[in-house]
Amino acid sequence: MIALESKNIVKYFQKKKETSWALNQVNLQIRQGEIFGLLGPNGSGKSTFIRIASTLLVPEKGNMSVFGYDVVKESQKVQRLINRVSVEASFFRMLSPMENLLFSAGLYGLSKKEAIKRINEICETIGLEKKRMHDRIKDFSRGMQQKVAIARAFLTNPPLMLLDEPTTGLDPRAKREVQQLVTDMNSRYGMTILLTTHDMDEAERLCQRVAVIHKGEIMVTGTPEHLIQIQESKTANPTLEDVFLAYTGLTFSQVETEGVGV
Amino acid sequence: MKNRMLRELYAARAFIDRNLNLSKRYWKWELVFLVYTIANSVTIGFIGRGVESVTGTSIDAQFYILYMLIGSILWGYLSILFEIISETVTWERWEETIEYTFMAPVHRATHLLSVCGYAIIYGIIRSSVILLVLSFFFNLDMSSANFASAVLILGIASFSFIGLGMCAAILPLISPEKGIQVVSIFQSLLLMFSGVYYEIHVLPQWMQAVARISPATYALQGMRASILHGAGMGDMVQYIVPLLFIGLFLVPFGIALFIRMERWAKQKGVLKRSG
Ligand SMILES: Nc1ncnc2c1ncn2[C@@H]1O[C@H](COP(=O)(O)OP(=O)(O)O)[C@@H](O)[C@H]1O
Ligand SMILES: [Mg+2]
């Protein structure tokens, strides 16, 4: 079954007289149960794609559906099937993780009792200390905040999880923990995951299939192994990084120094 | 169907709990605003007490003080409703939670109405505290008041103010920068036009015409009629009908327009980013 299907999605932003193109004729199919990586440099349109899937942006042209439901016309049905983690943790800073998570659980229709049970389970899995669950989130480290953001998303058990650069800006250890969690959720619960990243190592480790996006256009789609194999005719001993470079025309250090994208 | 209703109810509770938690965590600011409002009301009470000695004429000072304080307390209540509701979007944008709230499977009506519910509870508690403090400073003689009429007018006035707040909440949704400024100007004009501290007939003709479309005008007149003159239900009809009318129009209109404009914001990409 297809978890997410995007057909000829076009999205641009018109601010004053300027038009910035974000997505141009994007076609993608994400199969149920897979971890799919959307790889691209900053500004390539990854977050825009995720926002359309999250019902937060309406595309100019094309259709996108989640498990058969149209993201624009049947947005509330889609909303029940998804959740999302973004680069920024996005919490009520003065509230505790518990208060933030209870709020989120309530929005997804969980009773307080169910929510507390789920929160405790998830925190155990993720390794969030119970005793810190009542401190203000603003005093948390970025890694900790990101863990709470992940807890918030997994709390609702979404069949399709949208992860927008979930590990960008995390220290190596926190990064590993998050990656482990992503694979666990996928293998244990069969959760379909769409992950955006510009970390090729991460993509190769986690994703069954990837697509490279550049300036709003999908350059290539396939399994990491297959893409690397194609690259062999051009580079000796290629890696996924070489594939990425070949399609985006950027050197890897350029991608890194552009900093954290929004 | 039942399941869906239940989910919306849990969501409503989540919104109310969240706002309570925010009030708790930002209690210092709550205190600051409360002290500010109380000091304001007390000042207005003293203005009333001083009228006789300033003008050298004799008036019913007790009556005048009560007249002014009703204006102050009711205006305080209505502005709180208006502010909490109109800041729904601004606040979430500032906290950067807006995308998470707007992608949740909650009907927008549930979202907006729960925030209104919270605003009413909060506004009533706050106004009661203010009234209590004021009663220490002034001898508030309410022996001729008709409290049933007062409660009725308060309820219906809340309803139409909710409608006003919802319409105002749309502005920050479509304009992240200018929205809240326009809302503030609107609020201060409402204060000037609605006869909070005076009868609207003291205003120039054109201002009186504007006053007649403001729900605050009827709320204040109705409240004064019930507290100062003990007006019964029959006398209240002239205030209740326009308030009900405004509310019945503004609440559904506000929700529908909000949903439309949310769609527009999602097209333009202004939900989160400014500029
Ligand atoms: N809400 C918005 N308003 C205006 N321009 C936007 C908005 N969102 C994205 N863009 C523009 O669209 C392009 C793609 O951005 P984005 O999807 O955030 O890329 P990525 O996530 O890959 O870094 C960029 O040029 C960006 O400036
Ligand atoms: Mg991005």
Coordinates of C-alpha atoms and ligand atoms in Angstrom, one line a residue:
Chain A
M1 CA 0.0 0.0 0.0
I2 CA 1.1 3.6 -0.6
A3 CA 1.4 5.6 2.5
L4 CA 2.1 9.0 0.8
E5 CA 1.7 9.9 -2.8
S6 CA 2.6 13.2 -4.3
K7 CA 1.6 14.0 -7.9
N8 CA 3.1 17.0 -9.7
I9 CA 3.2 19.1 -6.6
V10 CA 4.0 22.7 -7.3
K11 CA 4.5 25.2 -4.5
Y12 CA 5.8 28.8 -4.7
F13 CA 5.7 31.7 -2.3
Q14 CA 4.7 35.2 -3.5
K15 CA 5.9 37.9 -1.1
K16 CA 5.5 41.4 -2.4
K17 CA 6.8 41.2 -6.0
E18 CA 9.1 38.3 -5.5
T19 CA 8.3 34.8 -6.2
S20 CA 10.4 32.0 -4.6
W21 CA 10.0 28.6 -6.0
A22 CA 9.9 25.8 -3.4
L23 CA 8.7 22.7 -5.2
N24 CA 8.4 22.1 -8.9
Q25 CA 6.5 19.1 -10.2
V26 CA 7.3 16.8 -7.3
N27 CA 6.3 13.2 -7.8
L28 CA 7.0 10.7 -5.0
Q29 CA 5.5 7.5 -3.6
I30 CA 6.3 6.3 -0.2
R31 CA 5.3 2.8 0.6
Q32 CA 3.8 1.7 3.8
G33 CA 6.3 0.4 6.3
E34 CA 9.4 1.9 4.8
I35 CA 11.8 4.6 6.0
F36 CA 12.1 7.0 3.1
G37 CA 14.8 9.6 3.0
L38 CA 14.4 13.0 1.3
L39 CA 17.9 14.3 0.8
G40 CA 18.7 17.8 -0.2
P41 CA 20.7 20.9 0.6
N42 CA 19.2 23.8 2.5
G43 CA 16.5 25.6 0.6
S44 CA 15.8 22.7 -1.7
G45 CA 12.2 22.3 -0.5
K46 CA 12.3 19.5 2.0
S47 CA 10.4 21.3 4.7
T48 CA 7.9 22.7 2.3
F49 CA 7.2 19.1 1.2
I50 CA 6.8 18.0 4.8
R51 CA 4.5 21.0 5.5
I52 CA 2.2 20.2 2.6
A53 CA 2.0 16.6 3.9
S54 CA 1.3 18.0 7.4
T55 CA -1.7 20.1 6.0
L56 CA 0.2 23.3 7.0
L57 CA 0.7 24.5 3.4
V58 CA -1.6 24.3 0.4
P59 CA 0.1 23.6 -2.9
E60 CA -0.5 25.7 -6.0
K61 CA -0.8 22.6 -8.2
G62 CA -0.8 18.9 -7.9
N63 CA -2.2 16.4 -5.4
M64 CA -0.9 14.8 -2.4
S65 CA -2.6 12.0 -0.5
V66 CA -1.8 10.2 2.7
F67 CA -3.2 6.6 2.8
G68 CA -5.6 7.7 0.1
Y69 CA -6.9 10.9 1.7
D70 CA -6.2 14.2 0.1
V71 CA -4.2 16.5 2.2
V72 CA -6.2 19.6 1.2
K73 CA -9.7 18.3 0.9
E74 CA -9.6 15.7 3.7
S75 CA -7.2 17.4 5.9
Q76 CA -8.7 16.3 9.2
K77 CA -8.6 12.7 8.2
V78 CA -5.0 13.1 7.2
Q79 CA -4.2 14.8 10.4
R80 CA -5.3 11.8 12.4
L81 CA -2.8 9.6 10.5
I82 CA 0.4 11.7 10.8
N83 CA 2.6 13.5 13.2
R84 CA 5.8 15.4 12.8
V85 CA 9.1 16.3 14.3
S86 CA 10.8 19.5 13.0
V87 CA 14.3 21.0 13.4
E88 CA 13.0 23.5 16.0
A89 CA 11.5 21.8 19.1
S90 CA 8.5 24.2 19.3
F91 CA 7.1 24.0 22.8
F92 CA 5.5 26.3 25.3
R93 CA 8.8 27.2 26.8
M94 CA 7.5 27.9 30.3
L95 CA 5.5 24.7 30.5
S96 CA 7.0 21.3 31.5
P97 CA 7.3 18.4 29.1
M98 CA 4.4 16.7 30.9
E99 CA 2.2 19.8 30.4
N100 CA 3.2 20.1 26.8
L101 CA 2.7 16.4 26.1
L102 CA -0.7 16.4 27.8
F103 CA -1.8 19.3 25.7
S104 CA -0.7 17.6 22.5
A105 CA -2.3 14.3 23.5
G106 CA -5.6 16.1 24.2
L107 CA -5.6 17.6 20.8
Y108 CA -5.4 14.1 19.3
G109 CA -8.3 13.0 21.3
L110 CA -6.6 11.1 24.1
S111 CA -8.1 11.2 27.6
K112 CA -5.9 12.4 30.3
K113 CA -5.6 8.9 31.8
E114 CA -4.7 7.3 28.5
A115 CA -2.3 10.1 27.8
I116 CA -0.4 9.8 31.1
K117 CA 0.0 6.1 30.5
R118 CA 1.3 6.6 27.0
I119 CA 3.6 9.4 28.1
N120 CA 5.2 7.2 30.7
E121 CA 5.7 4.4 28.2
I122 CA 7.2 6.6 25.6
C123 CA 9.5 8.4 28.0
E124 CA 10.8 5.0 29.1
T125 CA 11.5 4.0 25.5
I126 CA 13.2 7.3 24.7
G127 CA 15.1 7.6 27.9
L128 CA 13.5 10.8 29.3
E129 CA 14.1 11.0 33.0
K130 CA 10.8 11.0 34.9
K131 CA 12.0 13.4 37.5
R132 CA 12.6 16.1 34.9
M133 CA 9.1 15.8 33.4
H134 CA 7.9 18.6 35.5
D135 CA 10.6 21.2 34.9
R136 CA 10.3 24.0 32.5
I137 CA 11.3 23.0 29.0
K138 CA 13.2 26.2 28.4
D139 CA 15.9 25.0 30.8
F140 CA 16.4 21.8 28.8
S141 CA 19.3 21.2 26.4
R142 CA 18.5 21.1 22.7
G143 CA 19.0 17.3 22.7
M144 CA 16.6 16.9 25.5
Q145 CA 14.0 19.2 23.9
Q146 CA 14.3 17.2 20.7
K147 CA 13.6 14.0 22.6
V148 CA 10.5 15.6 24.0
A149 CA 9.5 16.6 20.5
I150 CA 10.0 13.0 19.4
A151 CA 7.9 11.8 22.3
R152 CA 5.2 14.2 21.3
A153 CA 5.1 12.8 17.8
F154 CA 5.2 9.1 18.8
L155 CA 2.6 9.7 21.5
T156 CA -0.2 9.5 18.9
N157 CA 1.1 6.4 17.2
P158 CA 0.8 7.9 13.7
P159 CA 0.9 5.4 10.8
L160 CA 3.0 8.0 8.9
M161 CA 5.7 9.9 10.7
L162 CA 7.2 13.0 9.2
L163 CA 10.7 13.7 10.5
D164 CA 12.2 17.0 9.2
E165 CA 15.9 17.0 10.0
P166 CA 15.3 15.5 13.4
T167 CA 19.0 15.2 14.2
T168 CA 20.3 18.4 12.8
G169 CA 22.2 20.3 15.5
L170 CA 22.3 17.4 18.0
D171 CA 25.5 16.1 19.5
P172 CA 26.7 12.7 18.1
R173 CA 25.4 10.8 21.0
A174 CA 21.9 12.3 21.0
K175 CA 22.0 11.8 17.2
R176 CA 22.6 8.1 17.6
E177 CA 19.8 7.8 20.1
V178 CA 17.4 9.4 17.9
Q179 CA 18.4 7.3 14.9
Q180 CA 18.1 4.2 17.0
L181 CA 14.6 5.2 18.0
V182 CA 13.6 5.8 14.4
T183 CA 14.7 2.3 13.3
D184 CA 13.1 0.7 16.4
M185 CA 9.7 2.4 15.8
N186 CA 9.9 1.3 12.2
S187 CA 10.8 -2.3 12.8
R188 CA 8.7 -2.8 15.9
Y189 CA 5.5 -1.0 14.9
G190 CA 5.8 -0.9 11.1
M191 CA 5.5 2.8 11.2
T192 CA 6.1 4.5 7.8
I193 CA 8.7 7.2 8.1
L194 CA 9.6 10.1 5.9
L195 CA 12.9 11.6 7.0
T196 CA 14.6 14.6 5.6
T197 CA 18.3 15.1 6.1
H198 CA 21.4 16.4 4.6
D199 CA 23.5 13.9 6.6
M200 CA 24.3 11.1 4.1
D201 CA 25.6 8.8 6.7
E202 CA 22.3 9.0 8.5
A203 CA 20.4 8.4 5.2
E204 CA 22.5 5.4 4.4
R205 CA 22.1 3.9 7.8
L206 CA 18.3 4.4 8.2
C207 CA 16.6 4.6 4.8
Q208 CA 15.4 1.8 2.6
R209 CA 14.8 4.3 -0.2
V210 CA 15.9 7.8 -0.8
A211 CA 15.2 10.7 -3.2
V212 CA 17.6 13.6 -3.9
I213 CA 15.8 16.9 -4.1
H214 CA 17.6 20.0 -5.5
K215 CA 16.0 23.4 -6.1
G216 CA 12.5 22.0 -5.6
E217 CA 13.0 19.2 -8.1
I218 CA 13.4 15.5 -7.5
M219 CA 16.7 14.5 -9.2
V220 CA 16.7 10.8 -8.5
T221 CA 14.9 8.1 -6.5
G222 CA 16.0 4.7 -5.4
T223 CA 17.7 2.5 -2.8
P224 CA 21.0 3.9 -1.5
E225 CA 22.7 0.8 -2.9
H226 CA 21.3 1.2 -6.3
L227 CA 22.2 4.9 -6.5
I228 CA 25.7 4.2 -5.4
Q229 CA 25.9 1.5 -8.0
I230 CA 24.9 3.9 -10.8
Q231 CA 27.5 6.3 -9.6
E232 CA 30.3 3.7 -9.9
S233 CA 30.6 4.4 -13.6
K234 CA 31.6 8.0 -12.8
T235 CA 33.5 7.8 -9.5
A236 CA 35.8 5.2 -8.0
N237 CA 34.4 3.6 -4.8
P238 CA 31.5 6.0 -4.6
T239 CA 29.5 6.7 -1.4
L240 CA 26.1 8.2 -1.0
E241 CA 27.8 11.5 -0.5
D242 CA 29.2 11.2 -4.0
V243 CA 25.7 10.5 -5.3
F244 CA 24.4 13.6 -3.5
L245 CA 27.2 15.8 -4.9
A246 CA 26.6 14.5 -8.4
Y247 CA 23.0 15.5 -8.3
T248 CA 23.1 18.7 -6.4
G249 CA 26.4 20.1 -7.7
L250 CA 27.4 21.1 -4.2
T251 CA 30.5 20.1 -2.3
F252 CA 29.8 18.6 1.0
S253 CA 31.4 21.3 3.1
Q254 CA 29.2 23.8 1.4
V255 CA 26.2 21.9 2.5
E256 CA 27.4 21.8 6.1
T257 CA 28.4 25.4 6.4
E258 CA 25.0 26.7 5.3
G259 CA 23.9 25.9 8.8
V260 CA 20.6 24.8 10.1
G261 CA 17.8 25.2 7.7
V262 CA 14.3 26.1 8.8
Chain B
M1 CA -19.9 9.9 15.7
K2 CA -19.9 9.6 19.5
N3 CA -16.3 8.9 19.4
R4 CA -15.6 12.0 17.4
M5 CA -17.6 14.2 19.9
L6 CA -15.6 12.7 22.8
R7 CA -12.3 13.5 21.0
E8 CA -13.4 17.1 20.5
L9 CA -14.3 17.3 24.2
Y10 CA -10.8 16.0 25.2
A11 CA -9.3 18.6 22.9
A12 CA -11.4 21.3 24.5
R13 CA -10.2 20.3 27.9
A14 CA -6.6 20.3 26.6
F15 CA -6.9 23.9 25.4
I16 CA -8.4 25.0 28.7
D17 CA -5.8 23.1 30.8
R18 CA -3.0 24.6 28.7
N19 CA -4.2 28.1 29.3
L20 CA -4.5 27.5 33.0
N21 CA -1.0 26.1 33.0
L22 CA 0.3 29.1 31.1
S23 CA -1.4 31.4 33.6
K24 CA 0.2 29.5 36.5
R25 CA 3.7 29.5 35.0
Y26 CA 3.5 33.2 34.1
W27 CA 1.9 34.1 37.4
K28 CA 4.2 37.1 37.9
W29 CA 2.8 38.7 34.8
E30 CA -0.7 37.9 35.9
L31 CA 0.1 39.7 39.2
V32 CA 1.5 42.7 37.4
F33 CA -1.6 43.1 35.2
L34 CA -3.9 42.5 38.1
V35 CA -2.3 45.2 40.2
Y36 CA -2.3 47.5 37.2
T37 CA -6.0 46.9 36.7
I38 CA -6.9 47.3 40.3
A39 CA -4.9 50.5 40.7
N40 CA -6.7 51.8 37.6
S41 CA -10.1 51.0 39.0
V42 CA -9.3 52.5 42.4
T43 CA -8.1 55.7 40.7
I44 CA -11.3 55.9 38.8
G45 CA -13.3 55.5 42.0
F46 CA -11.4 58.3 43.6
I47 CA -12.0 60.6 40.6
G48 CA -15.7 60.0 41.4
R49 CA -15.2 60.8 45.0
G50 CA -13.4 64.0 44.2
V51 CA -15.9 65.5 41.7
E52 CA -17.8 67.4 44.4
S53 CA -14.8 69.2 45.9
V54 CA -13.3 69.9 42.4
T55 CA -16.4 71.4 40.9
G56 CA -17.9 72.9 44.2
T57 CA -21.3 71.5 43.3
S58 CA -23.2 68.8 45.1
I59 CA -23.8 65.5 43.4
D60 CA -24.8 62.0 44.5
A61 CA -21.1 61.0 44.8
Q62 CA -22.0 57.4 46.0
F63 CA -24.0 56.9 42.9
Y64 CA -21.4 58.4 40.6
I65 CA -18.6 56.2 42.1
L66 CA -20.7 53.1 41.5
Y67 CA -21.4 54.3 38.0
M68 CA -17.7 54.8 37.2
L69 CA -16.7 51.5 38.8
I70 CA -19.3 49.5 36.9
G71 CA -17.7 50.9 33.7
S72 CA -14.2 50.1 34.9
I73 CA -14.9 46.5 36.0
L74 CA -17.1 45.6 33.0
W75 CA -14.7 47.1 30.6
G76 CA -11.9 45.2 32.3
Y77 CA -13.9 42.0 31.9
L78 CA -14.8 42.6 28.3
S79 CA -11.2 43.5 27.3
I80 CA -9.8 40.4 28.9
L81 CA -12.2 38.3 26.8
F82 CA -11.3 40.2 23.8
E83 CA -7.5 40.1 24.4
I84 CA -7.3 36.4 25.3
I85 CA -9.3 35.4 22.2
S86 CA -7.6 37.8 19.8
E87 CA -4.2 36.7 21.0
T88 CA -4.8 33.0 20.3
V89 CA -2.7 33.1 17.2
T90 CA -0.1 35.7 18.3
W91 CA 0.7 33.8 21.4
E92 CA 1.3 30.5 19.6
R93 CA 3.3 32.1 17.0
W94 CA 5.5 33.7 19.6
E95 CA 6.0 30.3 21.3
E96 CA 6.5 28.7 17.9
T97 CA 3.9 26.0 18.7
I98 CA 1.5 27.3 16.0
E99 CA 2.2 24.6 13.4
Y100 CA 1.7 21.8 15.9
T101 CA -1.6 23.1 17.1
F102 CA -2.8 23.8 13.6
M103 CA -1.9 20.4 12.3
A104 CA -3.7 18.6 15.0
P105 CA -7.0 16.9 14.1
V106 CA -9.2 19.4 16.0
H107 CA -12.1 21.3 14.6
R108 CA -11.2 25.0 14.5
A109 CA -14.6 25.7 16.2
T110 CA -13.5 23.5 19.1
H111 CA -10.2 25.3 19.3
L112 CA -11.7 28.8 19.3
L113 CA -14.6 28.1 21.5
S114 CA -12.5 26.4 24.2
V115 CA -10.2 29.4 24.3
C116 CA -13.4 31.5 24.7
G117 CA -14.5 29.2 27.5
Y118 CA -11.2 29.7 29.3
A119 CA -11.4 33.5 28.8
I120 CA -14.9 33.6 30.4
I121 CA -13.8 31.6 33.5
Y122 CA -10.6 33.6 33.8
G123 CA -12.4 36.9 33.3
I124 CA -15.0 36.2 35.9
I125 CA -12.5 35.1 38.5
R126 CA -10.4 38.2 37.8
S127 CA -13.3 40.6 37.9
S128 CA -14.4 39.1 41.2
V129 CA -11.0 39.7 42.8
I130 CA -11.1 43.3 41.5
L131 CA -14.6 43.8 42.9
L132 CA -13.5 42.5 46.2
V133 CA -10.5 44.8 46.5
L134 CA -12.7 47.8 45.4
S135 CA -15.2 47.1 48.1
F136 CA -12.5 47.7 50.7
F137 CA -11.9 51.2 49.3
F138 CA -15.4 52.3 48.6
N139 CA -18.7 51.8 50.2
L140 CA -20.5 50.1 47.3
D141 CA -24.2 50.4 48.0
M142 CA -25.9 47.8 45.7
S143 CA -29.1 47.5 47.7
S144 CA -31.3 48.5 44.7
A145 CA -29.5 46.2 42.3
N146 CA -31.2 43.5 40.3
F147 CA -28.6 40.8 40.2
A148 CA -30.5 38.4 38.0
S149 CA -30.6 41.0 35.3
A150 CA -26.9 41.7 35.9
V151 CA -26.0 38.1 35.4
L152 CA -28.1 37.8 32.3
I153 CA -26.6 40.8 30.7
L154 CA -23.1 39.7 31.6
G155 CA -23.7 36.3 30.0
I156 CA -25.1 37.7 26.8
A157 CA -22.5 40.4 26.6
S158 CA -19.8 37.8 26.9
F159 CA -21.3 36.0 24.0
S160 CA -21.2 39.0 21.7
F161 CA -17.7 39.9 22.8
I162 CA -16.5 36.4 22.0
G163 CA -17.7 37.1 18.5
L164 CA -15.8 40.3 18.4
G165 CA -12.6 38.6 19.7
M166 CA -12.8 35.9 17.1
C167 CA -13.0 38.4 14.3
A168 CA -10.0 40.2 15.8
A169 CA -8.1 36.9 16.1
I170 CA -8.1 36.7 12.3
L171 CA -5.9 39.7 11.8
P172 CA -2.8 38.3 13.4
L173 CA -3.4 35.1 11.4
I174 CA -3.2 36.9 8.1
S175 CA -0.7 39.5 9.0
P176 CA 2.0 38.3 11.5
E177 CA 3.5 41.8 11.8
K178 CA 0.6 44.3 11.6
G179 CA -2.3 42.2 12.9
I180 CA -1.8 42.7 16.6
Q181 CA -1.2 46.4 16.2
V182 CA -4.5 46.8 14.4
V183 CA -6.2 44.8 17.1
S184 CA -4.9 47.2 19.8
I185 CA -6.1 50.2 18.0
F186 CA -9.5 48.6 17.5
Q187 CA -9.7 47.9 21.2
S188 CA -8.9 51.5 22.3
L189 CA -11.5 52.8 19.9
L190 CA -14.0 50.5 21.4
L191 CA -13.2 52.1 24.8
M192 CA -13.7 55.6 23.4
F193 CA -16.9 54.9 21.6
S194 CA -18.8 52.7 23.9
G195 CA -19.5 55.0 26.9
V196 CA -17.4 53.2 29.4
Y197 CA -17.2 56.2 31.8
Y198 CA -19.9 58.4 30.4
E199 CA -23.3 58.2 28.7
I200 CA -23.0 58.1 24.9
H201 CA -25.2 61.1 24.4
V202 CA -22.3 63.3 25.5
L203 CA -20.5 62.3 22.3
P204 CA -20.8 64.1 19.0
Q205 CA -23.6 62.8 16.8
W206 CA -21.4 60.8 14.5
M207 CA -19.7 59.1 17.4
Q208 CA -23.0 58.2 18.9
A209 CA -23.9 56.5 15.6
V210 CA -20.7 54.4 15.9
A211 CA -21.5 53.7 19.6
R212 CA -24.8 52.1 18.6
I213 CA -23.1 49.3 16.7
S214 CA -20.7 48.5 19.6
P215 CA -21.8 45.6 21.7
A216 CA -20.0 47.2 24.7
T217 CA -22.4 50.1 24.6
Y218 CA -25.4 47.8 25.3
A219 CA -23.5 45.8 27.8
L220 CA -22.6 48.9 29.8
Q221 CA -26.1 50.4 29.6
G222 CA -27.7 47.1 30.6
M223 CA -25.3 46.6 33.5
R224 CA -25.9 50.1 34.8
A225 CA -29.6 49.7 34.5
S226 CA -29.6 46.5 36.5
I227 CA -27.1 47.5 39.2
L228 CA -28.0 51.2 39.6
H229 CA -31.7 51.2 38.9
G230 CA -32.6 47.6 39.6
A231 CA -34.1 47.1 36.1
G232 CA -36.0 43.9 35.8
M233 CA -36.1 41.5 32.9
G234 CA -38.7 43.5 31.0
D235 CA -36.5 46.6 30.9
M236 CA -33.5 44.6 29.9
V237 CA -34.9 43.5 26.5
Q238 CA -33.7 46.7 24.8
Y239 CA -30.1 45.8 25.7
I240 CA -30.4 42.1 25.3
V241 CA -31.8 42.0 21.8
P242 CA -29.0 44.0 20.2
L243 CA -26.3 42.0 22.1
L244 CA -27.9 38.7 21.1
F245 CA -28.2 39.8 17.6
I246 CA -24.5 40.9 17.4
G247 CA -23.4 37.7 19.0
L248 CA -25.5 35.4 16.9
F249 CA -24.0 37.0 13.8
L250 CA -20.4 37.4 15.0
V251 CA -19.7 34.0 16.5
P252 CA -20.5 31.8 13.5
F253 CA -19.2 34.5 11.2
G254 CA -16.0 34.7 13.1
I255 CA -15.4 30.9 13.1
A256 CA -16.2 30.7 9.4
L257 CA -14.0 33.6 8.5
F258 CA -11.2 32.2 10.6
I259 CA -11.4 28.9 8.8
R260 CA -11.3 30.7 5.4
M261 CA -8.4 32.8 6.4
E262 CA -6.5 29.8 7.8
R263 CA -6.7 28.3 4.3
W264 CA -5.5 31.5 2.8
A265 CA -2.6 31.6 5.3
K266 CA -1.7 28.1 4.3
Q267 CA -1.6 29.1 0.7
K268 CA 0.5 32.1 1.3
G269 CA 2.8 30.4 3.8
V270 CA 2.3 33.0 6.6
L271 CA 1.2 30.6 9.2
K272 CA 4.6 30.3 10.7
R273 CA 7.1 32.6 8.9
S274 CA 6.8 36.3 9.1
G275 CA 7.3 38.4 6.0
Ligands
LIG1 N1 6.6 30.3 4.4 C1 7.5 30.6 3.4 N2 7.4 31.9 2.9 C2 8.3 32.2 1.9 N3 9.2 31.4 1.4 C3 9.3 30.2 1.9 C4 8.5 29.7 2.9 N4 8.8 28.4 3.2 C5 9.9 28.1 2.4 N5 10.2 29.2 1.6 C6 11.2 29.2 0.5 O1 11.1 28.0 -0.2 C7 12.4 27.4 -0.5 C8 12.4 26.0 0.1 O2 12.5 26.1 1.5 P1 12.4 24.9 2.5 O3 11.3 24.0 2.1 O4 12.4 25.4 3.9 O5 13.8 24.1 2.2 P2 14.7 23.1 3.1 O6 13.8 22.6 4.1 O7 15.1 22.0 2.1 O8 15.8 23.8 3.6 C9 13.4 28.4 0.0 O9 13.8 29.2 -1.0 C10 12.6 29.1 1.1 O10 13.1 30.5 1.3
MG2 MG 14.1 22.6 6.2

